[in-house]
Structures are given as structure tokens and as C-alpha cells.
Amino acid sequence: MTLKQQTDVAVLGALSVEPMTGYALRKAIRDVLGHFWSESFGQIYPALAQLRADGLVERTHEDADSKSKFTITPRGLAHLRTRLAEPAQSARQRNGTLLRLFFGRQLGVEGCRRLLEDARSQAVQQLEQFDAIRREIEAEQPSADHPFFLLTVSAGEHAARSTAMWVEESMRALDRIESAS
Amino acid sequence: MTLKQQTDVAVLGALSVEPMTGYALRKAIRDVLGHFWSESFGQIYPALAQLRADGLVERTHEDADSKSKFTITPRGLAHLRTRLAEPAQSARQRNGTLLRLFFGRQLGVEGCRRLLEDARSQAVQQLEQFDAIRREIEAEQPSADHPFFLLTVSAGEHAARSTAMWVEESMRALDRIESAS
DNA sequence: AATATCATGTAACATGTTACATGATTGG
DNA sequence: CCAATCATGTAACATGTTACATGATATT
């Protein structure tokens, strides 16, 4: 069984929040969903074309002089709800840091420290970003979407803090490996 | 710039621990690296063929009647060390659970609860598996590889515990969302 | 006027999965 | 002897990324 494609879920979901151009959609997916989702440029436009052919989105003009935007149709909204209710597909796991640490004997303790240092600074940077996102959301007009957005921000924060703690612990473990050799 | 392929790192790394058949290699990658890495069948054999053509692995027979195994060559080991020293590529992020929760307003609170419940039971199951792996490693002949293996197990444990805590917190948040509507 | 960004797409390429084919070996 | 698993691969397909092409609009 093929891993079901989920690009349409991301696209329809984003358009369920507000109508957008394809360009804005790509930006929103990168900037807003970025910490847990990604779609490349070459996926979004073909997906939009397909969704449009299926009658799940349509192009609309708000005013005479405004840009044409992609808007989700009632059928699109129904489709989105169906797709959202499907159990989440667990993504293919590929963690380059852990792959390298696993073979740490070949890489050497110093190399492992570098990897951990990178992981730590990335986690710290992410925590700052989450803080910024959280404040941004709270500064906006209150919306029924926000509490759900915050669940995902919280997931990112938990993960980043957990990574930071694991790094500390692992640094100490590396010290012990070194002194034991 | 293309995301550099890392199949060869996984394959050479596994063979640096001990020589194996291609079949055993696939099993090892699935069972041992499974929680942070995956390679599909159709990748492993072509990768082995390429590595062999490049002189980084070779086929060996230990005894007259034993199976032919793939063994890493000295050049292969050097290559592995070079590749391991490269900074880790951050994988494409795709978390189906967070994608769905983000659009939780469309999915509904009950659907969100189901997602979180799934995430929780998966985390609990993972913790059991990590416990088993840890005991397995400690039961084996001590090896210089083990401390590094344990770093990755620890990473998995931290992540799973962090997920479990996030689930608890998020369940309470969903209660608040429901009572506020 | 020049530059940056917005906007919509396509094509070539790279990566990754699944299903199939084929045969040997092993355990009941 | 039958089924399961070991073992090595290939081919078709699905997915995903990057670079390019093209032109409009906005900013300095």
C-alpha cells in the first residue's frame, strides 16, 4: 500500500483558514507549518490545478482590482474534513544526527560533540522561534483556529526542550566514554 | 543543491559493525536503526552494487560452506569516516499528527482527541521497545560501539517521554477549548 | 531605471516504495 | 513435501526537489 499523499490536506487546510494566491500559500506553508510540514514549490501548483479540476478549490476575485486567489469550495471543505479524520500517517524517520552518533565509534568523540553542539544550537534557535510565533498568534484577532495552532507550537517547544536535555546528558556520556578509553 | 543521499552512510556504517548479507543488512537497518532511520529494499541492493563497484565493500566467504557476506574495505571505512564527519542533514519534516491538529477546527475536538490518543499509545509502545533494546545491548558482549548505540536509544526515550507529556497537556487544552465554545 | 518580490507554472532530475521474479535453504 | 524464511535482485511507479522560464507589480 502506497503512503497516501498529503499535499492536498496541507493545501486545503491552509485555504480553509483564508483564501490565498499560490505564492502566498507556499509562503504560509513554509513560514507557518514549517516546523512540522514542508511542501516544495513544484508540488503546490500541480496540486492546486488538480484540486481545481476536482472542484475542491476555485479562483475568486474579491474586488475588481484585487489579485485572483484560490478559495476552498464547500465540497473542498467536506473533503478536507474527511481527510483530516483519517489516522495520521507516520512519516518516514530519517535523523541524520542519530545516524551519525550511532556510528560514533567510527566518527570519534570529537565529531560526536560537534553533532550534539549543532543539535543544541538548533534547539535553542527553535525555542526562540516558537516564542515569537506564540506572541504573534496572541497578538492577532482572536480566532477559533488559534487554540489548535498553539497545540502545534507546544509540540515544537516540548520537542526542542527534550532535545536540549538529551544533548546535556549525552555530552556527559561522551566525557565518560573518553575517560574510559 | 540536492539533499545528499545518505543510504551509503547507513549501509557502510552497518557493515562497519560486522559483515552481513544484503538481507541481514535490511533486517538490521529496520530492526536496529528503525527508530531513526529507514531504507527500503529497493535502495539497499543498488547501493551495495554501487559501493562494490567503487571498491568500498567486497563480498567475502568466511568458510568454504558459509554464505557470502558483504564486508567493508579499508577504503570503505575511510569513506565512511569522511561522510560521518559531514554535518547532519536535517530531514524534511512531515508530521501528520501536527498537520491534522493544526487544522483541528475543521477536524473537531473529538477527532483531535483520537489523534492525541494514538500519539500517546505510540509513545508508550516506543518506550517499551527502547527498554527492550537497552536490555539487549547490555546483555551482549561489551563493545566500544555500545555507548554510542545507547546515545540514540536515549534520544528516543527523551522524545517519547516528551511526546507523552505534550499529549497530557494538550488533552487538558482540548477540554478548555470545548468548554469555551 | 534598477532591483526585489510577487505570481504561475514546467521540466529535468533525484529519491524512495512496492510489487514482482527467482531460486536456495530450513524446519516441521 | 510444504511452508516459511533467506537471499538477490529488477521494474514500475510514486513522490519530491531544483532550476529554469516568464512576466507583473512594487519599491527605492
Short mmCIF file of C-alpha atoms (C1' of nucleotides) in Angstrom, two decimals:
data_model
loop_
_atom_site.label_atom_id
_atom_site.label_comp_id
_atom_site.label_asym_id
_atom_site.label_seq_id
_atom_site.Cartn_x
_atom_site.Cartn_y
_atom_site.Cartn_z
CA MET A 1 0.00 0.00 0.00
CA THR A 2 1.32 3.34 -1.04
CA LEU A 3 1.84 6.04 1.53
CA LYS A 4 -1.06 8.32 0.80
CA GLN A 5 -0.21 11.72 -0.43
CA GLN A 6 -0.99 14.50 1.97
CA THR A 7 -0.14 17.58 -0.04
CA ASP A 8 -3.82 18.18 -0.67
CA VAL A 9 -4.52 18.14 3.08
CA ALA A 10 -1.94 20.85 3.69
CA VAL A 11 -3.18 22.93 0.77
CA LEU A 12 -6.89 22.60 1.53
CA GLY A 13 -6.21 23.16 5.22
CA ALA A 14 -4.34 26.39 4.58
CA LEU A 15 -7.10 27.59 2.26
CA SER A 16 -9.69 26.73 4.92
CA VAL A 17 -8.15 29.42 7.10
CA GLU A 18 -8.25 32.05 4.35
CA PRO A 19 -8.15 32.32 0.56
CA MET A 20 -4.67 32.91 -0.85
CA THR A 21 -2.64 33.04 -4.01
CA GLY A 22 -0.45 30.04 -4.74
CA TYR A 23 2.57 32.11 -3.91
CA ALA A 24 1.19 33.12 -0.52
CA LEU A 25 0.24 29.51 0.06
CA ARG A 26 3.80 28.36 -0.38
CA LYS A 27 4.98 31.12 1.94
CA ALA A 28 2.36 30.20 4.55
CA ILE A 29 3.27 26.52 4.42
CA ARG A 30 6.94 27.34 4.81
CA ASP A 31 6.58 30.00 7.49
CA VAL A 32 3.61 28.75 9.48
CA LEU A 33 3.64 24.97 9.08
CA GLY A 34 7.38 24.93 8.55
CA HIS A 35 8.36 23.30 11.80
CA PHE A 36 6.30 20.18 11.13
CA TRP A 37 5.49 20.25 7.44
CA SER A 38 7.03 21.08 4.11
CA GLU A 39 5.89 21.25 0.54
CA SER A 40 8.14 22.19 -2.31
CA PHE A 41 7.22 24.64 -4.98
CA GLY A 42 6.86 22.01 -7.65
CA GLN A 43 4.16 20.24 -5.62
CA ILE A 44 1.90 23.13 -4.78
CA TYR A 45 0.88 24.37 -8.22
CA PRO A 46 0.14 20.93 -9.67
CA ALA A 47 -1.83 20.12 -6.50
CA LEU A 48 -3.81 23.33 -6.87
CA ALA A 49 -4.53 22.54 -10.52
CA GLN A 50 -5.75 19.07 -9.59
CA LEU A 51 -7.90 20.32 -6.71
CA ARG A 52 -9.39 22.88 -9.02
CA ALA A 53 -10.18 20.26 -11.64
CA ASP A 54 -11.89 18.23 -8.90
CA GLY A 55 -13.95 21.24 -7.86
CA LEU A 56 -12.41 21.40 -4.38
CA VAL A 57 -10.95 24.88 -4.83
CA GLU A 58 -11.76 27.74 -7.20
CA ARG A 59 -10.25 31.02 -8.24
CA THR A 60 -12.01 34.09 -6.95
CA HIS A 61 -11.70 37.85 -7.20
CA GLU A 62 -12.76 39.81 -4.18
CA ASP A 63 -12.70 43.21 -5.86
CA ALA A 64 -12.31 44.26 -9.43
CA ASP A 65 -8.70 45.28 -8.89
CA SER A 66 -7.59 42.54 -6.47
CA LYS A 67 -5.43 39.55 -7.24
CA SER A 68 -7.05 36.26 -8.05
CA LYS A 69 -6.97 33.95 -5.06
CA PHE A 70 -7.61 30.26 -4.52
CA THR A 71 -10.67 29.67 -2.36
CA ILE A 72 -11.84 26.39 -0.88
CA THR A 73 -15.30 25.28 -2.05
CA PRO A 74 -17.95 23.63 0.19
CA ARG A 75 -17.05 20.29 -1.40
CA GLY A 76 -13.40 21.03 -0.71
CA LEU A 77 -14.18 21.70 2.93
CA ALA A 78 -16.07 18.41 3.18
CA HIS A 79 -13.17 16.61 1.54
CA LEU A 80 -10.71 18.23 3.93
CA ARG A 81 -12.72 17.07 6.93
CA THR A 82 -12.75 13.52 5.60
CA ARG A 83 -9.01 13.54 5.04
CA LEU A 84 -8.29 15.08 8.43
CA ALA A 85 -10.27 12.33 10.13
CA GLU A 86 -8.02 9.64 8.65
CA PRO A 87 -5.41 8.40 11.10
CA ALA A 88 -2.13 10.27 10.76
CA GLN A 89 0.47 8.62 8.58
CA SER A 90 3.67 8.22 10.48
CA ALA A 91 6.38 9.81 8.42
CA ARG A 92 9.49 8.05 7.29
CA GLN A 93 12.04 8.59 10.01
CA ARG A 94 15.41 9.95 8.96
CA ASN A 95 17.51 11.62 11.58
CA GLY A 96 21.00 12.32 10.26
CA THR A 97 22.32 13.26 13.69
CA LEU A 98 21.31 9.96 15.27
CA LEU A 99 22.58 8.03 12.26
CA ARG A 100 25.99 9.61 12.78
CA LEU A 101 26.02 9.20 16.54
CA PHE A 102 25.09 5.55 16.19
CA PHE A 103 28.34 5.04 14.30
CA GLY A 104 30.14 7.35 16.71
CA ARG A 105 32.92 4.84 17.21
CA GLN A 106 33.98 5.49 13.62
CA LEU A 107 33.30 9.21 13.82
CA GLY A 108 35.16 9.75 17.08
CA VAL A 109 34.16 11.52 20.27
CA GLU A 110 35.08 14.97 19.00
CA GLY A 111 32.88 14.57 15.95
CA CYS A 112 30.03 13.47 18.19
CA ARG A 113 30.45 16.58 20.31
CA ARG A 114 30.19 18.73 17.20
CA LEU A 115 26.96 16.98 16.21
CA LEU A 116 25.49 17.48 19.66
CA GLU A 117 26.57 21.12 19.70
CA ASP A 118 24.77 21.65 16.39
CA ALA A 119 21.68 19.91 17.73
CA ARG A 120 21.73 22.08 20.83
CA SER A 121 22.05 25.38 19.00
CA GLN A 122 19.30 24.33 16.63
CA ALA A 123 17.03 23.53 19.57
CA VAL A 124 17.75 26.87 21.22
CA GLN A 125 17.06 28.69 17.99
CA GLN A 126 13.79 26.81 17.57
CA LEU A 127 12.70 27.74 21.08
CA GLU A 128 13.21 31.40 20.22
CA GLN A 129 11.18 30.97 17.05
CA PHE A 130 8.35 29.26 18.91
CA ASP A 131 8.31 32.08 21.39
CA ALA A 132 7.98 34.55 18.53
CA ILE A 133 5.22 32.53 16.86
CA ARG A 134 3.32 32.27 20.12
CA ARG A 135 3.44 36.03 20.64
CA GLU A 136 2.41 36.62 17.05
CA ILE A 137 -0.64 34.38 17.43
CA GLU A 138 -1.65 36.03 20.67
CA ALA A 139 -1.30 39.47 19.10
CA GLU A 140 -3.74 38.65 16.29
CA GLN A 141 -7.50 38.99 16.37
CA PRO A 142 -8.77 36.11 18.50
CA SER A 143 -9.90 33.21 16.33
CA ALA A 144 -11.27 29.72 16.86
CA ASP A 145 -8.23 28.43 14.94
CA HIS A 146 -5.71 29.78 17.44
CA PRO A 147 -6.04 27.21 20.23
CA PHE A 148 -5.27 24.50 17.69
CA PHE A 149 -2.32 26.41 16.29
CA LEU A 150 -0.98 26.65 19.82
CA LEU A 151 -1.13 22.87 20.25
CA THR A 152 1.41 22.51 17.47
CA VAL A 153 3.61 25.26 18.86
CA SER A 154 3.57 23.49 22.18
CA ALA A 155 4.60 20.24 20.49
CA GLY A 156 7.59 22.01 18.99
CA GLU A 157 8.56 23.50 22.33
CA HIS A 158 8.36 20.18 24.11
CA ALA A 159 10.44 18.52 21.41
CA ALA A 160 13.09 21.24 21.43
CA ARG A 161 13.39 21.27 25.22
CA SER A 162 13.63 17.49 25.21
CA THR A 163 16.40 17.65 22.62
CA ALA A 164 18.30 20.20 24.69
CA MET A 165 18.10 17.98 27.75
CA TRP A 166 19.20 14.93 25.79
CA VAL A 167 22.19 16.90 24.48
CA GLU A 168 23.30 17.79 28.01
CA GLU A 169 23.02 14.20 29.13
CA SER A 170 24.82 12.93 26.04
CA MET A 171 27.67 15.39 26.43
CA ARG A 172 28.30 13.94 29.87
CA ALA A 173 28.09 10.42 28.44
CA LEU A 174 30.74 11.34 25.87
CA ASP A 175 33.02 12.54 28.68
CA ARG A 176 32.67 9.14 30.30
CA ILE A 177 33.37 7.34 27.01
CA GLU A 178 36.53 9.37 26.59
CA SER A 179 37.84 8.81 30.08
CA ALA A 180 37.12 5.07 29.82
CA SER A 181 39.25 4.56 26.71
CA MET B 1 21.80 21.98 -4.00
CA THR B 2 20.45 18.47 -3.80
CA LEU B 3 19.93 16.85 -0.45
CA LYS B 4 22.85 14.46 -0.36
CA GLN B 5 21.96 10.83 -0.34
CA GLN B 6 22.78 9.07 2.87
CA THR B 7 21.93 5.47 2.08
CA ASP B 8 25.60 4.70 1.67
CA VAL B 9 26.32 6.04 5.17
CA ALA B 10 23.75 3.71 6.70
CA VAL B 11 24.97 0.74 4.68
CA LEU B 12 28.68 1.31 5.27
CA GLY B 13 28.01 2.07 8.92
CA ALA B 14 26.15 -1.17 9.45
CA LEU B 15 28.89 -3.11 7.68
CA SER B 16 31.50 -1.39 9.85
CA VAL B 17 29.97 -3.14 12.86
CA GLU B 18 30.06 -6.56 11.20
CA PRO B 19 29.93 -8.16 7.73
CA MET B 20 26.44 -9.16 6.64
CA THR B 21 24.39 -10.40 3.72
CA GLY B 22 22.19 -7.85 1.99
CA TYR B 23 19.17 -9.48 3.50
CA ALA B 24 20.57 -9.26 7.03
CA LEU B 25 21.53 -5.67 6.32
CA ARG B 26 17.97 -4.74 5.53
CA LYS B 27 16.80 -6.50 8.67
CA ALA B 28 19.44 -4.76 10.77
CA ILE B 29 18.54 -1.34 9.38
CA ARG B 30 14.87 -1.95 10.05
CA ASP B 31 15.23 -3.51 13.49
CA VAL B 32 18.23 -1.66 14.89
CA LEU B 33 18.20 1.76 13.21
CA GLY B 34 14.45 1.62 12.73
CA HIS B 35 13.51 4.29 15.23
CA PHE B 36 15.54 6.98 13.50
CA TRP B 37 16.34 5.62 10.04
CA SER B 38 14.76 3.68 7.22
CA GLU B 39 15.90 2.28 3.92
CA SER B 40 13.62 0.41 1.59
CA PHE B 41 14.53 -2.83 -0.08
CA GLY B 42 14.87 -1.29 -3.49
CA GLN B 43 17.58 1.05 -2.22
CA ILE B 44 19.85 -1.36 -0.43
CA TYR B 45 20.85 -3.72 -3.23
CA PRO B 46 21.59 -1.00 -5.78
CA ALA B 47 23.57 0.84 -3.11
CA LEU B 48 25.56 -2.30 -2.34
CA ALA B 49 26.25 -2.82 -6.04
CA GLN B 50 27.48 0.75 -6.39
CA LEU B 51 29.63 0.58 -3.26
CA ARG B 52 31.12 -2.65 -4.55
CA ALA B 53 31.89 -1.09 -7.93
CA ASP B 54 33.62 1.74 -6.07
CA GLY B 55 35.70 -0.71 -4.05
CA LEU B 56 34.18 0.36 -0.73
CA VAL B 57 32.72 -3.07 0.07
CA GLU B 58 33.50 -6.56 -1.17
CA ARG B 59 31.97 -10.00 -0.99
CA THR B 60 33.74 -12.44 1.28
CA HIS B 61 33.41 -16.06 2.34
CA GLU B 62 34.49 -16.84 5.86
CA ASP B 63 34.44 -20.62 5.47
CA ALA B 64 34.03 -22.84 2.47
CA ASP B 65 30.40 -23.58 3.32
CA SER B 66 29.31 -20.20 4.66
CA LYS B 67 27.14 -17.64 2.91
CA SER B 68 28.76 -14.85 1.01
CA LYS B 69 28.71 -11.64 3.02
CA PHE B 70 29.36 -8.00 2.25
CA THR B 71 32.43 -6.69 4.05
CA ILE B 72 33.62 -3.10 4.29
CA THR B 73 37.07 -2.48 2.79
CA PRO B 74 39.72 -0.15 4.30
CA ARG B 75 38.82 2.41 1.65
CA GLY B 76 35.18 1.96 2.58
CA LEU B 77 35.97 2.63 6.21
CA ALA B 78 37.86 5.78 5.29
CA HIS B 79 34.95 6.91 3.14
CA LEU B 80 32.51 6.23 5.96
CA ARG B 81 34.54 8.37 8.35
CA THR B 82 34.57 11.22 5.86
CA ARG B 83 30.82 11.02 5.36
CA LEU B 84 30.12 10.77 9.08
CA ALA B 85 32.11 13.93 9.70
CA GLU B 86 29.86 15.95 7.38
CA PRO B 87 27.27 17.98 9.26
CA ALA B 88 23.98 16.12 9.61
CA GLN B 89 21.37 16.94 7.00
CA SER B 90 18.18 17.96 8.65
CA ALA B 91 15.46 15.76 7.30
CA ARG B 92 12.32 17.01 5.64
CA GLN B 93 9.79 17.48 8.41
CA ARG B 94 6.41 15.84 7.94
CA ASN B 95 4.33 15.17 10.98
CA GLY B 96 0.85 14.04 10.02
CA THR B 97 -0.44 14.37 13.57
CA LEU B 98 0.56 18.02 13.88
CA LEU B 99 -0.74 18.78 10.38
CA ARG B 100 -4.15 17.47 11.46
CA LEU B 101 -4.14 19.17 14.84
CA PHE B 102 -3.24 22.47 13.23
CA PHE B 103 -6.49 22.28 11.30
CA GLY B 104 -8.27 20.96 14.39
CA ARG B 105 -11.04 23.48 13.99
CA GLN B 106 -12.14 21.62 10.87
CA LEU B 107 -11.45 18.21 12.35
CA GLY B 108 -13.28 18.86 15.60
CA VAL B 109 -12.25 18.33 19.20
CA GLU B 110 -13.18 14.64 19.24
CA GLY B 111 -11.01 13.94 16.22
CA CYS B 112 -8.13 15.77 17.91
CA ARG B 113 -8.54 13.61 20.98
CA ARG B 114 -8.29 10.49 18.83
CA LEU B 115 -5.08 11.78 17.27
CA LEU B 116 -3.58 12.53 20.66
CA GLU B 117 -4.66 9.15 21.98
CA ASP B 118 -2.88 7.47 19.06
CA ALA B 119 0.22 9.56 19.68
CA ARG B 120 0.19 8.63 23.34
CA SER B 121 -0.13 4.89 22.78
CA GLN B 122 2.60 5.04 20.18
CA ALA B 123 4.88 6.82 22.64
CA VAL B 124 4.17 4.28 25.35
CA GLN B 125 4.85 1.43 22.97
CA GLN B 126 8.11 3.05 21.90
CA LEU B 127 9.23 3.40 25.50
CA GLU B 128 8.72 -0.33 25.97
CA GLN B 129 10.72 -1.05 22.84
CA PHE B 130 13.57 1.20 23.96
CA ASP B 131 13.62 -0.57 27.28
CA ALA B 132 13.94 -3.89 25.47
CA ILE B 133 16.67 -2.60 23.18
CA ARG B 134 18.60 -1.21 26.13
CA ARG B 135 18.49 -4.55 27.93
CA GLU B 136 19.51 -6.35 24.75
CA ILE B 137 22.54 -4.14 24.30
CA GLU B 138 23.57 -4.54 27.91
CA ALA B 139 23.21 -8.31 27.64
CA GLU B 140 25.64 -8.53 24.73
CA GLN B 141 29.41 -8.82 24.91
CA PRO B 142 30.67 -5.37 25.89
CA SER B 143 31.79 -3.44 22.83
CA ALA B 144 33.16 0.00 22.07
CA ASP B 145 30.12 0.54 19.84
CA HIS B 146 27.61 0.17 22.67
CA PRO B 147 27.95 3.55 24.39
CA PHE B 148 27.17 5.21 21.06
CA PHE B 149 24.21 2.93 20.43
CA LEU B 150 22.89 3.95 23.84
CA LEU B 151 23.05 7.65 22.92
CA THR B 152 20.49 7.02 20.20
CA VAL B 153 18.31 4.92 22.49
CA SER B 154 18.37 7.76 24.98
CA ALA B 155 17.33 10.20 22.27
CA GLY B 156 14.33 8.03 21.51
CA GLU B 157 13.38 7.80 25.15
CA HIS B 158 13.58 11.54 25.66
CA ALA B 159 11.48 12.15 22.57
CA ALA B 160 8.83 9.60 23.56
CA ARG B 161 8.56 10.91 27.12
CA SER B 162 8.32 14.44 25.80
CA THR B 163 5.53 13.40 23.44
CA ALA B 164 3.63 11.73 26.28
CA MET B 165 3.85 14.89 28.37
CA TRP B 166 2.74 17.04 25.47
CA VAL B 167 -0.24 14.75 24.95
CA GLU B 168 -1.36 15.15 28.57
CA GLU B 169 -1.06 18.90 28.36
CA SER B 170 -2.88 19.03 25.03
CA MET B 171 -5.73 16.87 26.27
CA ARG B 172 -6.35 19.43 29.00
CA ALA B 173 -6.15 22.22 26.43
CA LEU B 174 -8.82 20.45 24.35
CA ASP B 175 -11.07 20.32 27.40
CA ARG B 176 -10.72 24.06 27.74
CA ILE B 177 -11.43 24.61 24.04
CA GLU B 178 -14.60 22.55 24.36
CA SER B 179 -15.89 24.32 27.45
CA ALA B 180 -15.15 27.71 25.89
CA SER B 181 -17.30 27.08 22.82
"C1'" DA C 1 15.88 52.83 -14.31
"C1'" DA C 2 17.12 49.07 -11.48
"C1'" DT C 3 16.16 45.73 -8.14
"C1'" DA C 4 13.36 42.96 -5.37
"C1'" DT C 5 9.47 40.46 -4.71
"C1'" DC C 6 5.10 38.63 -6.34
"C1'" DA C 7 2.98 35.21 -9.17
"C1'" DT C 8 2.29 30.99 -12.01
"C1'" DG C 9 3.94 27.47 -13.84
"C1'" DT C 10 7.08 23.43 -16.24
"C1'" DA C 11 10.83 20.12 -16.97
"C1'" DA C 12 14.57 17.55 -15.59
"C1'" DC C 13 16.19 15.18 -12.17
"C1'" DA C 14 16.69 12.68 -7.71
"C1'" DT C 15 14.87 9.81 -4.40
"C1'" DG C 16 12.11 6.22 -2.46
"C1'" DT C 17 8.50 2.40 -2.31
"C1'" DT C 18 6.06 -1.60 -3.80
"C1'" DA C 19 5.33 -5.48 -6.27
"C1'" DC C 20 7.18 -8.94 -8.68
"C1'" DA C 21 10.60 -12.69 -10.18
"C1'" DT C 22 13.56 -16.30 -8.96
"C1'" DG C 23 15.67 -19.72 -6.53
"C1'" DA C 24 18.05 -21.78 -2.19
"C1'" DT C 25 17.61 -23.37 2.46
"C1'" DT C 26 15.45 -24.72 6.66
"C1'" DG C 27 12.11 -26.58 9.96
"C1'" DG C 28 8.06 -29.11 10.81
"C1'" DC D 1 6.95 -32.47 0.88
"C1'" DC D 2 5.14 -27.99 2.22
"C1'" DA D 3 5.50 -23.51 4.14
"C1'" DA D 4 8.29 -20.07 5.81
"C1'" DT D 5 12.20 -17.51 5.55
"C1'" DC D 6 16.59 -16.42 3.43
"C1'" DA D 7 18.74 -14.22 -0.38
"C1'" DT D 8 19.42 -11.24 -4.51
"C1'" DG D 9 17.77 -8.58 -7.44
"C1'" DT D 10 14.63 -5.59 -11.10
"C1'" DA D 11 10.88 -2.73 -12.92
"C1'" DA D 12 7.16 0.18 -12.48
"C1'" DC D 13 5.53 3.58 -10.07
"C1'" DA D 14 5.05 7.48 -6.75
"C1'" DT D 15 6.89 11.30 -4.64
"C1'" DG D 16 9.65 15.33 -4.07
"C1'" DT D 17 13.27 18.96 -5.27
"C1'" DT D 18 15.68 22.20 -8.07
"C1'" DA D 19 16.39 25.01 -11.70
"C1'" DC D 20 14.51 27.43 -15.15
"C1'" DA D 21 11.10 30.47 -17.82
"C1'" DT D 22 8.12 34.28 -17.94
"C1'" DG D 23 6.04 38.33 -16.84
"C1'" DA D 24 3.65 41.64 -13.46
"C1'" DT D 25 3.99 44.81 -9.64
"C1'" DA D 26 6.13 47.40 -6.11
"C1'" DT D 27 9.98 49.88 -4.07
"C1'" DT D 28 13.99 52.79 -3.99
#
